[in-house]
Amino acid sequence: MNRKTIRWVIEDPQKKNVFWPSEEMKKRAWVSDESIYEEAKKDPVAWWAKLAKEGIVWFKEWTETYRWDPPFYRWFIGGKLNISYNALDRHINTARRYKAAIIWEPEPVDEQPRTLTYYDLYREVNKFANVLKSLGVKKGDRVGIYLPMIPEVQIAMLACARIGAVHSVVFSAFSGQSLRERMVDAEAKVLITADGYYRRGRLIDLKKNADIGVEGTKIEKVVVVKRAGNEVNMVEGRDYWWHELMEDAEPYCEPEVLDSEDMHFILYTSGTTGKPKGVEHHVGGYAVQAYWTTKWDFDLHDEDLFWCTADIGWITGHTYNCYGPLMNGATILIYEGAPDYPAPDRWWQIIEKYGVTVFYTAPTAIRMLMKYGDEYVKKHDLSSLRILATVGEPINEEAWLWYFNVVGGGRCPIIDTWWQTETGATLINSLPGIGPFIPTVAGRPFPGTSFDILTEDGKSAGIGEGGYLVQKSPFAPGMLRTIYKDPERFKKQYFGVYGEKYYYTSDGAYYYDEMGNIRITGRVDDVMKVAGHRLSTAEVENAITQHPAVVECAVVAAPHDIKGEVPVAFVTLKPGYKASEELEAELKQQVVKVIGPTARPDRIVIVNDLPKTRSGKIMRRILKALIRNEPIGDVTTLMNPESVEALKEKIGYKGS
Ligand code: PRX
């Protein structure tokens, strides 16, 4: 059948902009029967037990499916497994043995792509697992991974998983200082990095940043992948080339028999304080949720080509660029570079070239590419696309409709997946074979999970009534188990708002309709989503106050057409320093140095005084209202109400 003619979705005849799966889609989909929601609800623990048995190969079955000692929860207790076994060994004696596991597209257009079959990947992972062992890495040891989007990143992660080492991947665009902070907390023993990589045609000297990151940590050995061939400084006795270590590595490494509740990885993410928290995921529950959400949300079949554009440094990269699809035996595409390099149609050209069928990206990227214009999309044959998905921040209607109509040609469902680093895998979204697909509405909780939206006073919100999104027990198997080395922070952050029965998401939401579809309105704390990247205002403040000119700094998120939100910093200076464009540029650069380019403030506003309460606390709420041109409210109780007038003038406030 000619793929171009297939419509995977149809418009609701009653309602504008509400879409449902077509008969074709329903027929093909793994799940198309609405009744699974009810079935799962009857006994969610039994439901997950069934999914765990069907989806995952266990060396030994668990003795207890779920245990809840509020606020802590455990899944598949006593069960034994290995994720790398599930992602590799289970496929290599099947027809998937020579199927592409990873297709890698480099940023430079004149460079050759690479393809690794499942067998190739199996070989490389086994060898690298032996390399790690030879470097003294044992079960439970932490290994830092600071790599760009190259296949070695999946190889390194799976090799850690194979021997039961705990990886902590750090986004390659984070600075050396950010890397160091995370490596110190994780007490990592080994770091895996690369010489360099390409971004927008520029060579990024990653090893230089890695060297900064290693200083003052417990890292004993550094493994360096030769990616770009740039000159690097190799420290004798500490730094080793990946390819040299691999030359002599034994080809097989027995997968470690891990407990379901052994630690799998730590991923640092921003909270409301300046210190990132180490979100801790465990093996069994994560494997189950990663497997099933990948299969059902993206309706992944053997002939699909799945492209998730997220960097591996974020949770989306972990779950949908590595573990989920590989456990499903799927083919993934990874791309090293920028979406608009060397031209704004690079992504569309890649979709056409390889015939991508499932495409998963962030609203910020959609808005950016939409701005370039339809012609860049229309130049390419995108008829291979079957499913489109989004993640990371609320999507606005205009971007949703553009994605749907222009990229998907009105044929493909849009799966708007809500989840968090903490949840390990997706939790709220419509399923391709069930629907509905409604712009800006994520959908219903994944079967077997349960949420509510609570008002200030803890009551369930009615349809259309805003509230706070919470999850109820049984908590999804892939949820974080704790914050690394900080269980008190775990309790306070997630179970300190509505009590230990409710996992508090820090997101605002409302029920959209009687069916229980949920619309997410965004974070209600000091976490920003800048171009989909999670950052805390406090981290940016800490970076700026390290500059010698700065006395005080308050950062707030301002709305932005493409990036969703951007940081704006309000700063007061020490005597002897004067406001200037140079100083503003310097302060922006300071943030790049301390955190990385994703955190660069959009604007630095230098002022004489910041609005404060009588006890001296900076009123960020007022700054937020000012920058958003919203009503400011009563300022008479401030210590310095006159500061607000000065600020209004400075930023050109247009509110009332
Ligand atoms: O505010 C929500 C937003 O992203 C936050 C989690 O960020 P992070 O841990 O970086 O994980 C992002 C990738 C899973 C959430 O608290 N968010 C994520 N997905 C959506 C979303 N907001 C609205 N709609 C979504 N689909």
XYZ file of C-alpha atoms and ligand atoms in Angstrom:
682
model
C 0.000 0.000 0.000
C 1.206 3.481 -0.720
C 2.127 4.910 2.677
C 1.257 8.411 1.546
C -2.420 7.638 1.400
C -2.699 6.319 4.949
C -4.398 8.586 7.419
C -3.560 7.629 10.951
C -6.006 10.100 12.452
C -9.380 11.572 11.629
C -11.060 14.750 12.737
C -13.894 14.591 15.239
C -17.043 15.446 13.238
C -18.549 17.166 16.314
C -15.609 19.196 17.525
C -13.031 21.330 15.819
C -9.427 20.436 16.575
C -10.193 17.156 18.285
C -8.788 14.108 16.529
C -9.191 10.348 16.856
C -7.242 7.387 15.521
C -8.363 6.143 12.129
C -9.443 2.512 11.610
C -6.052 1.916 10.015
C -4.275 3.199 13.096
C -6.482 1.218 15.456
C -5.897 -1.946 13.510
C -2.187 -1.561 13.640
C -1.793 -0.249 17.175
C -0.647 -2.447 20.058
C -3.496 -1.022 22.077
C -6.717 0.308 20.646
C -9.275 -0.798 23.163
C -10.408 1.830 25.601
C -11.214 -0.859 28.151
C -7.545 -1.258 29.152
C -7.917 1.812 31.371
C -10.689 0.149 33.371
C -8.950 -3.178 33.425
C -5.750 -1.634 34.791
C -7.679 0.364 37.382
C -9.312 -2.729 38.880
C -6.001 -3.965 40.238
C -3.042 -1.817 39.197
C -0.497 -3.948 41.047
C -1.640 -7.101 39.252
C -1.687 -5.138 36.013
C 1.957 -4.114 36.380
C 2.904 -7.644 37.403
C 1.404 -8.886 34.152
C 3.229 -6.242 32.111
C 6.497 -6.952 33.922
C 6.284 -10.654 33.073
C 5.377 -10.060 29.443
C 7.856 -7.316 28.656
C 11.005 -8.127 30.579
C 13.242 -11.176 30.834
C 13.810 -11.897 34.530
C 16.538 -14.202 35.766
C 14.359 -14.804 38.794
C 10.789 -13.720 39.433
C 9.937 -11.399 42.300
C 8.263 -12.547 45.467
C 6.307 -9.377 46.211
C 5.071 -7.066 43.460
C 4.677 -3.775 45.353
C 5.460 -2.538 48.824
C 4.501 0.863 50.112
C 6.122 2.169 53.286
C 5.017 5.770 52.895
C 6.518 7.736 51.396
C 8.826 5.040 50.019
C 7.720 2.381 47.537
C 9.382 -0.660 46.000
C 8.508 -2.827 42.991
C 9.125 -6.439 42.024
C 10.878 -7.209 45.292
C 13.309 -10.092 45.043
C 13.178 -10.082 41.239
C 16.509 -10.451 39.406
C 17.326 -9.042 35.986
C 19.796 -7.091 33.893
C 18.760 -4.242 31.586
C 21.636 -4.722 29.164
C 20.575 -8.368 28.833
C 17.073 -7.126 28.041
C 18.347 -4.602 25.513
C 20.848 -6.884 23.768
C 21.184 -10.574 24.601
C 17.491 -11.257 24.207
C 17.617 -10.010 20.599
C 20.795 -11.509 19.268
C 19.444 -15.008 18.834
C 16.460 -13.712 16.890
C 15.959 -12.099 13.504
C 16.956 -8.826 15.121
C 20.586 -9.929 15.331
C 21.576 -7.984 12.199
C 18.886 -5.347 12.439
C 20.098 -1.773 12.904
C 19.986 -0.835 16.562
C 21.502 2.636 16.194
C 21.859 4.811 13.130
C 24.122 7.752 13.842
C 24.089 10.926 11.783
C 27.064 13.247 12.343
C 26.592 17.004 12.141
C 29.183 17.640 9.391
C 27.403 16.775 6.144
C 30.528 15.443 4.498
C 31.124 12.842 7.194
C 29.913 9.245 6.999
C 27.003 8.125 9.183
C 27.467 4.959 11.265
C 25.108 2.051 11.761
C 25.409 -0.473 14.555
C 23.400 -3.650 14.310
C 22.158 -5.329 17.469
C 25.071 -7.709 17.151
C 27.574 -4.853 16.764
C 26.123 -3.108 19.782
C 26.167 -6.336 21.774
C 29.861 -6.806 20.964
C 30.835 -3.253 21.807
C 28.903 -3.241 25.075
C 30.433 -6.526 26.181
C 33.911 -5.292 25.383
C 33.422 -1.975 27.093
C 31.949 -3.675 30.147
C 35.224 -5.606 30.361
C 37.163 -2.362 29.952
C 35.282 -0.867 32.893
C 36.048 -3.920 34.978
C 39.732 -3.673 34.050
C 39.659 -0.079 35.319
C 38.460 -1.356 38.671
C 34.747 -0.524 38.308
C 32.530 -2.808 40.365
C 28.828 -3.232 40.973
C 27.415 -0.137 42.670
C 30.345 2.133 41.699
C 29.397 5.406 40.056
C 30.627 6.189 36.546
C 30.321 9.663 35.035
C 29.414 9.919 31.348
C 30.052 13.259 29.647
C 29.658 12.515 25.975
C 28.023 14.090 22.943
C 25.425 12.289 20.832
C 27.585 9.490 19.466
C 26.923 5.730 19.756
C 29.606 5.409 22.437
C 27.144 7.045 24.800
C 24.677 4.144 24.564
C 27.572 1.682 24.620
C 28.902 3.236 27.834
C 25.485 3.313 29.515
C 24.675 -0.286 28.611
C 28.150 -1.423 29.685
C 27.572 0.140 33.117
C 24.177 -1.535 33.287
C 25.771 -4.848 32.340
C 28.132 -4.879 35.302
C 25.736 -3.152 37.703
C 27.697 0.098 37.829
C 25.611 3.247 38.334
C 25.973 5.790 35.562
C 25.483 9.465 35.953
C 25.269 11.138 32.561
C 25.978 14.861 32.436
C 24.700 16.920 29.483
C 27.713 17.662 27.255
C 26.764 21.352 26.993
C 27.048 21.743 30.760
C 30.221 23.453 31.899
C 33.216 21.798 33.542
C 32.117 23.295 36.857
C 28.640 21.774 36.546
C 30.234 18.438 35.746
C 32.477 18.698 38.784
C 29.591 19.505 41.138
C 27.732 16.390 39.959
C 30.785 14.130 40.019
C 31.616 15.224 43.560
C 28.115 14.445 44.781
C 28.016 11.103 42.955
C 31.546 10.235 44.148
C 32.271 8.873 40.690
C 35.355 6.741 40.166
C 35.637 6.835 36.389
C 34.607 9.404 33.766
C 33.908 8.673 30.114
C 34.235 11.609 27.779
C 35.385 12.562 24.271
C 37.993 14.812 22.704
C 35.419 17.053 21.065
C 32.286 17.241 18.919
C 30.559 19.499 16.453
C 27.788 21.960 17.148
C 26.602 24.443 14.524
C 29.798 23.796 12.598
C 31.953 24.692 15.574
C 34.288 22.251 17.246
C 33.535 21.994 20.959
C 36.587 21.102 22.999
C 34.851 18.751 25.419
C 37.997 17.298 26.959
C 39.019 20.732 28.193
C 35.730 21.000 30.122
C 36.095 17.429 31.326
C 39.523 18.256 32.764
C 37.958 21.079 34.800
C 35.222 18.702 35.892
C 37.637 16.042 37.134
C 39.639 18.396 39.393
C 38.854 17.915 43.050
C 36.767 14.764 42.516
C 37.378 11.091 43.301
C 37.700 10.249 39.600
C 40.740 8.017 39.127
C 40.472 7.148 35.439
C 39.192 9.003 32.405
C 38.307 7.222 29.168
C 38.398 9.466 26.100
C 36.559 8.695 22.863
C 38.295 10.021 19.772
C 35.448 11.744 18.004
C 36.712 14.969 16.472
C 40.457 14.355 16.355
C 41.254 17.667 18.040
C 44.395 18.051 20.112
C 43.800 17.111 23.749
C 45.810 16.931 26.906
C 46.084 13.329 28.124
C 47.203 12.912 31.720
C 49.593 9.985 32.105
C 48.183 7.222 34.298
C 44.728 8.850 34.433
C 43.527 9.318 30.857
C 43.114 6.489 28.342
C 41.881 6.385 24.767
C 38.675 4.395 24.369
C 39.862 2.717 21.146
C 43.119 1.584 22.688
C 41.397 0.032 25.690
C 38.885 -1.675 23.404
C 41.600 -3.294 21.278
C 42.500 -5.834 23.933
C 39.125 -6.210 25.598
C 37.580 -9.674 25.876
C 34.467 -10.067 23.681
C 32.052 -11.389 26.296
C 31.106 -10.173 29.737
C 28.601 -12.110 31.809
C 25.738 -9.777 32.733
C 25.570 -9.166 36.476
C 22.462 -10.604 38.107
C 20.923 -7.485 39.620
C 18.173 -7.032 42.111
C 15.073 -5.210 40.956
C 15.767 -2.562 43.594
C 19.492 -2.182 42.862
C 20.376 1.318 41.786
C 20.438 1.734 38.009
C 21.419 5.357 37.484
C 21.570 8.792 39.018
C 20.551 11.751 36.916
C 21.036 15.235 38.313
C 18.232 17.681 37.784
C 17.357 21.166 38.947
C 15.170 21.714 41.943
C 14.258 24.922 43.673
C 17.606 25.324 45.400
C 20.950 26.038 43.769
C 22.105 22.466 44.306
C 21.004 19.953 41.656
C 19.484 16.806 43.067
C 20.574 13.301 42.179
C 17.410 11.570 41.039
C 17.886 7.883 41.731
C 16.296 5.233 39.517
C 16.349 1.515 40.222
C 16.611 -1.363 37.781
C 13.377 -3.377 37.744
C 10.620 -0.788 37.867
C 12.420 1.497 35.462
C 12.892 -1.339 32.959
C 9.192 -2.211 33.026
C 7.913 1.326 32.586
C 10.534 2.234 29.980
C 9.658 -0.863 27.968
C 5.884 -0.449 27.946
C 5.664 3.294 27.533
C 8.005 3.075 24.537
C 5.963 0.334 22.956
C 2.530 1.834 23.528
C 3.060 5.597 23.416
C 4.949 5.436 20.143
C 3.239 2.298 18.931
C 6.641 0.947 18.083
C 6.854 -2.019 15.712
C 9.841 -3.804 14.263
C 9.756 -1.922 10.984
C 9.670 1.506 12.635
C 12.508 3.978 12.768
C 12.309 5.982 15.963
C 13.941 9.376 16.246
C 13.860 11.061 19.618
C 15.795 14.319 19.338
C 16.507 14.672 23.072
C 20.086 14.752 24.209
C 21.173 11.764 26.234
C 22.027 14.123 29.098
C 18.321 14.478 29.920
C 15.910 11.826 31.110
C 14.188 11.730 27.708
C 17.497 10.690 26.177
C 17.998 7.946 28.768
C 14.589 6.386 28.369
C 13.763 6.973 24.697
C 17.203 7.189 23.109
C 18.556 4.170 24.858
C 16.761 1.810 27.225
C 13.111 1.862 26.060
C 13.600 1.355 22.316
C 16.550 -1.020 22.649
C 14.657 -3.273 25.058
C 11.913 -3.277 22.406
C 14.380 -4.252 19.675
C 13.665 -1.063 17.748
C 15.924 0.950 15.470
C 16.828 4.379 16.787
C 18.326 7.303 14.996
C 20.629 9.689 16.795
C 21.921 12.963 15.443
C 24.935 14.786 16.758
C 24.164 18.370 15.903
C 21.856 21.358 15.759
C 18.386 21.203 14.132
C 19.076 24.083 11.769
C 22.623 23.355 10.712
C 23.818 23.810 8.022
C 20.295 24.886 6.957
C 16.886 25.136 8.632
C 15.738 21.932 6.928
C 18.387 19.614 8.401
C 15.900 17.674 10.526
C 13.393 17.307 7.682
C 16.174 16.195 5.390
C 17.194 13.511 7.919
C 13.591 12.276 8.262
C 13.350 11.965 4.483
C 16.776 10.377 4.041
C 16.218 7.565 6.542
C 12.426 7.271 6.412
C 11.809 8.075 10.077
C 8.386 6.808 11.136
C 8.129 8.016 14.742
C 9.431 11.442 15.660
C 9.671 12.773 19.211
C 10.817 16.298 19.996
C 10.248 19.378 22.175
C 7.779 22.238 21.596
C 10.646 24.731 21.630
C 12.216 23.060 18.583
C 8.860 22.996 16.819
C 8.407 26.731 17.432
C 11.906 27.480 16.181
C 11.486 25.466 12.996
C 7.988 26.871 12.459
C 9.507 30.380 12.424
C 11.753 29.440 9.519
C 8.659 28.769 7.423
C 6.742 25.921 5.795
C 8.881 25.822 2.675
C 11.710 24.075 4.490
C 9.389 21.254 5.475
C 7.614 21.067 2.152
C 10.886 20.587 0.286
C 11.013 17.074 1.761
C 8.991 13.913 1.476
C 7.925 13.230 5.050
C 5.330 10.621 4.154
C 7.149 7.951 6.162
C 6.038 9.666 9.385
C 3.345 7.829 11.283
C 3.461 9.264 14.781
C 4.604 12.625 16.103
C 5.241 13.305 19.754
C 6.307 16.090 22.083
C 7.777 16.431 25.547
C 9.303 18.814 28.033
C 6.967 21.782 28.333
C 3.417 22.773 27.530
C 2.834 23.069 23.793
C 0.860 26.037 22.517
C -1.994 25.487 20.092
C -0.309 27.212 17.169
C 2.793 25.009 17.395
C 0.663 21.875 17.867
C -1.384 22.633 14.769
C 1.686 23.439 12.702
C 3.352 20.201 13.760
C 0.169 18.318 12.986
C -0.688 19.948 9.655
C 2.643 20.896 8.135
C 5.044 18.262 9.484
C 2.544 15.433 9.781
C 0.440 16.457 6.786
C -2.670 16.071 8.977
C -2.132 12.290 8.960
C -0.306 11.617 12.235
C -1.437 11.746 15.842
C 0.422 14.104 18.146
C 1.331 12.350 21.387
C 1.944 15.061 23.972
C 3.771 13.230 26.746
C 3.878 14.697 30.243
C 6.524 13.380 32.610
C 9.596 14.367 34.602
C 13.160 13.278 35.359
C 11.681 11.906 38.555
C 9.047 9.757 36.854
C 11.614 7.933 34.693
C 9.211 7.468 31.804
C 6.079 9.051 30.383
C 2.973 9.138 32.528
C 0.261 11.308 31.017
C -0.529 11.192 27.318
C -3.072 9.888 24.832
C -2.245 6.542 23.242
C -1.994 6.431 19.421
C -4.647 3.744 18.941
C -7.087 5.244 21.434
C -6.844 9.047 21.390
C -8.149 11.701 21.564
C -5.514 14.092 20.260
C -6.330 17.609 21.340
C -3.998 20.599 21.000
C -2.445 21.583 24.382
C -4.064 18.631 26.191
C -1.675 15.854 27.219
C -4.328 13.190 27.789
C -4.979 10.538 30.411
C -2.599 8.825 32.850
C -0.895 5.699 31.534
C -3.000 2.623 32.327
C -2.206 1.396 35.818
C -1.230 4.813 37.172
C -3.409 7.263 38.984
C -3.345 11.010 39.339
C -5.475 13.751 40.771
C -5.565 17.512 40.572
C -5.882 19.081 44.004
C -6.964 22.571 44.956
C -5.182 24.660 47.616
C -7.322 23.055 50.315
C -6.632 19.523 49.135
C -9.924 18.782 47.341
C -10.147 17.202 43.897
C -10.574 19.961 41.336
C -13.577 19.984 39.036
C -13.381 20.202 35.244
C -11.625 23.406 34.229
C -10.658 24.231 37.793
C -6.949 24.844 38.204
C -4.980 22.891 40.784
C -1.820 20.955 41.511
C -1.056 17.692 39.806
C -0.381 14.782 42.178
C 0.187 11.060 41.738
C -1.375 8.436 43.979
C -0.257 4.986 45.090
C 0.550 2.571 43.567
C 3.188 4.890 42.222
C 4.366 4.047 38.725
C 7.173 1.444 38.773
C 9.651 3.740 37.038
C 9.379 6.526 39.605
C 12.509 7.718 41.405
C 13.169 5.839 44.622
C 14.909 8.668 46.432
C 17.313 11.547 45.998
C 20.844 10.218 46.103
C 22.244 10.540 49.625
C 19.366 12.823 50.608
C 16.176 10.935 51.544
C 15.016 13.903 53.630
C 14.953 16.107 50.562
C 13.008 13.380 48.761
C 10.370 13.316 51.506
C 10.085 17.064 51.757
C 10.099 17.820 48.046
C 7.660 15.194 46.826
C 5.609 14.237 49.859
C 5.748 17.370 51.964
C 2.940 19.343 50.345
C -0.188 17.163 50.477
C 1.213 14.500 52.788
C 2.843 11.192 52.146
C -0.012 9.750 50.116
C 0.476 12.203 47.263
C 3.518 12.566 45.079
C 3.584 16.296 44.396
C 4.677 17.075 40.832
C 5.159 20.873 41.161
C 3.028 21.256 38.038
C -0.232 23.103 37.665
C -2.994 21.345 35.710
C -6.722 21.050 35.114
C -9.141 18.423 33.929
C -10.098 19.288 30.393
C -13.184 17.113 30.055
C -15.282 14.384 31.633
C -13.134 11.698 30.117
C -10.349 12.760 32.483
C -8.026 14.267 29.915
C -5.529 16.545 31.619
C -4.090 19.825 30.511
C -0.760 20.749 32.077
C -0.241 24.448 32.679
C 3.391 24.359 33.828
C 5.638 24.560 36.868
C 4.410 26.290 39.974
C 7.840 26.496 41.634
C 11.108 28.216 40.777
C 12.035 25.703 38.131
C 12.230 27.177 34.625
C 11.864 25.317 31.355
C 14.232 27.145 29.031
C 13.995 25.714 25.523
C 12.754 22.557 27.224
C 15.816 22.407 29.508
C 15.148 22.262 33.212
C 16.938 24.939 35.227
C 16.419 26.528 38.586
C 16.407 30.275 39.095
C 18.594 29.722 42.178
C 21.349 28.059 40.120
C 21.526 31.037 37.773
C 21.521 33.406 40.770
C 24.406 31.506 42.346
C 26.397 31.757 39.130
C 25.870 35.525 38.856
C 26.626 36.335 42.492
C 30.035 34.693 42.082
C 31.004 37.700 39.937
C 32.993 40.293 41.931
C 30.778 43.207 40.816
C 27.554 41.740 42.136
C 25.950 42.304 45.509
C 22.566 40.727 44.976
C 20.788 38.968 42.207
C 17.273 37.695 41.611
C 16.407 35.611 38.562
C 12.903 35.135 37.228
C 11.537 33.345 34.185
C 10.163 35.587 31.440
C 7.959 34.260 28.642
C 9.645 33.790 25.275
C 8.104 33.097 21.836
C 10.390 30.223 20.945
C 12.113 29.043 24.091
C 8.956 29.073 26.198
C 10.778 30.745 29.060
C 14.095 32.538 29.478
C 15.961 33.673 32.586
C 16.039 37.406 33.297
C 18.437 38.524 36.021
C 17.962 41.575 38.239
C 21.270 42.638 39.721
C 22.600 45.234 42.172
C 26.269 46.236 42.038
C 28.987 46.866 44.579
C 30.278 50.442 44.978
C 32.821 51.262 42.314
C 31.060 49.246 39.588
C 28.878 50.925 36.975
C 26.151 49.505 34.798
C 27.332 49.040 31.206
C 26.689 46.829 28.223
C 30.096 45.251 28.773
C 29.252 44.323 32.322
C 25.915 42.849 31.237
C 27.724 40.751 28.637
C 30.252 39.694 31.252
C 27.522 38.567 33.623
C 25.856 36.557 30.876
C 29.207 34.956 30.118
C 29.651 34.203 33.793
C 26.514 32.040 33.671
C 27.781 30.237 30.572
C 31.048 29.541 32.358
C 29.469 28.282 35.555
C 26.460 26.380 34.172
C 26.615 26.260 30.383
C 25.110 28.062 27.365
C 21.556 26.783 27.943
C 21.321 28.910 31.102
C 22.520 32.192 29.532
C 20.205 34.991 30.763
C 18.214 36.653 28.044
C 18.531 39.942 29.820
C 20.468 41.454 32.726
C 18.698 44.343 34.441
C 21.081 46.332 36.625
C 19.250 48.335 39.289
C 20.049 50.300 42.441
C 17.612 48.468 44.617
C 15.507 45.313 44.531
C 11.996 45.223 46.051
C 12.156 43.604 49.482
C 9.903 42.648 52.337
C 10.489 44.261 55.729
C 12.493 41.197 56.724
C 14.792 41.760 53.744
C 13.582 38.994 51.423
C 13.673 39.833 47.700
C 10.135 39.856 46.286
C 10.586 37.710 43.202
C 6.827 37.649 42.711
C 6.914 41.384 41.947
C 9.840 40.990 39.574
C 7.965 38.238 37.776
C 4.863 40.402 37.412
C 6.969 43.324 36.171
C 8.727 41.311 33.493
C 5.440 39.774 32.357
C 3.589 43.112 32.346
C 1.097 41.678 34.815
C -0.610 43.595 37.661
C 1.816 44.050 40.540
C -0.595 44.297 43.431
C -0.051 46.057 46.702
C 3.496 47.272 47.292
C 2.901 49.427 50.366
C 4.082 46.733 52.772
C 7.487 46.585 51.111
C 10.570 47.901 52.823
C 11.341 49.950 49.713
C 8.202 50.523 47.588
C 10.035 53.199 45.571
C 12.243 50.483 44.055
C 9.241 49.255 42.088
C 8.750 52.605 40.364
C 12.399 52.703 39.355
C 12.145 49.170 38.023
C 9.019 49.950 35.993
C 10.865 52.705 34.232
C 13.978 50.656 33.680
C 12.256 47.721 32.017
C 9.518 49.698 30.243
C 6.663 48.080 32.168
C 3.405 48.136 30.202
C 1.074 46.733 32.860
C -1.208 48.631 35.154
O 6.714 21.172 34.003
C 6.691 19.885 33.453
C 7.401 19.921 32.128
O 8.722 19.502 32.390
C 8.918 19.250 33.770
C 9.892 18.136 33.966
O 11.122 18.497 33.420
P 12.285 17.441 33.254
O 12.518 16.770 34.542
O 13.420 18.135 32.607
O 11.712 16.363 32.283
C 11.373 16.737 30.981
C 11.234 15.543 30.118
C 10.414 14.466 30.660
C 7.541 18.924 34.266
O 7.441 19.109 35.663
N 6.785 19.026 31.145
C 7.284 17.866 30.701
N 6.488 17.365 29.739
C 5.458 18.209 29.577
C 5.639 19.271 30.482
N 4.760 20.273 30.581
C 3.675 20.237 29.789
N 3.436 19.269 28.889
C 4.296 18.240 28.740
N 4.058 17.309 27.836
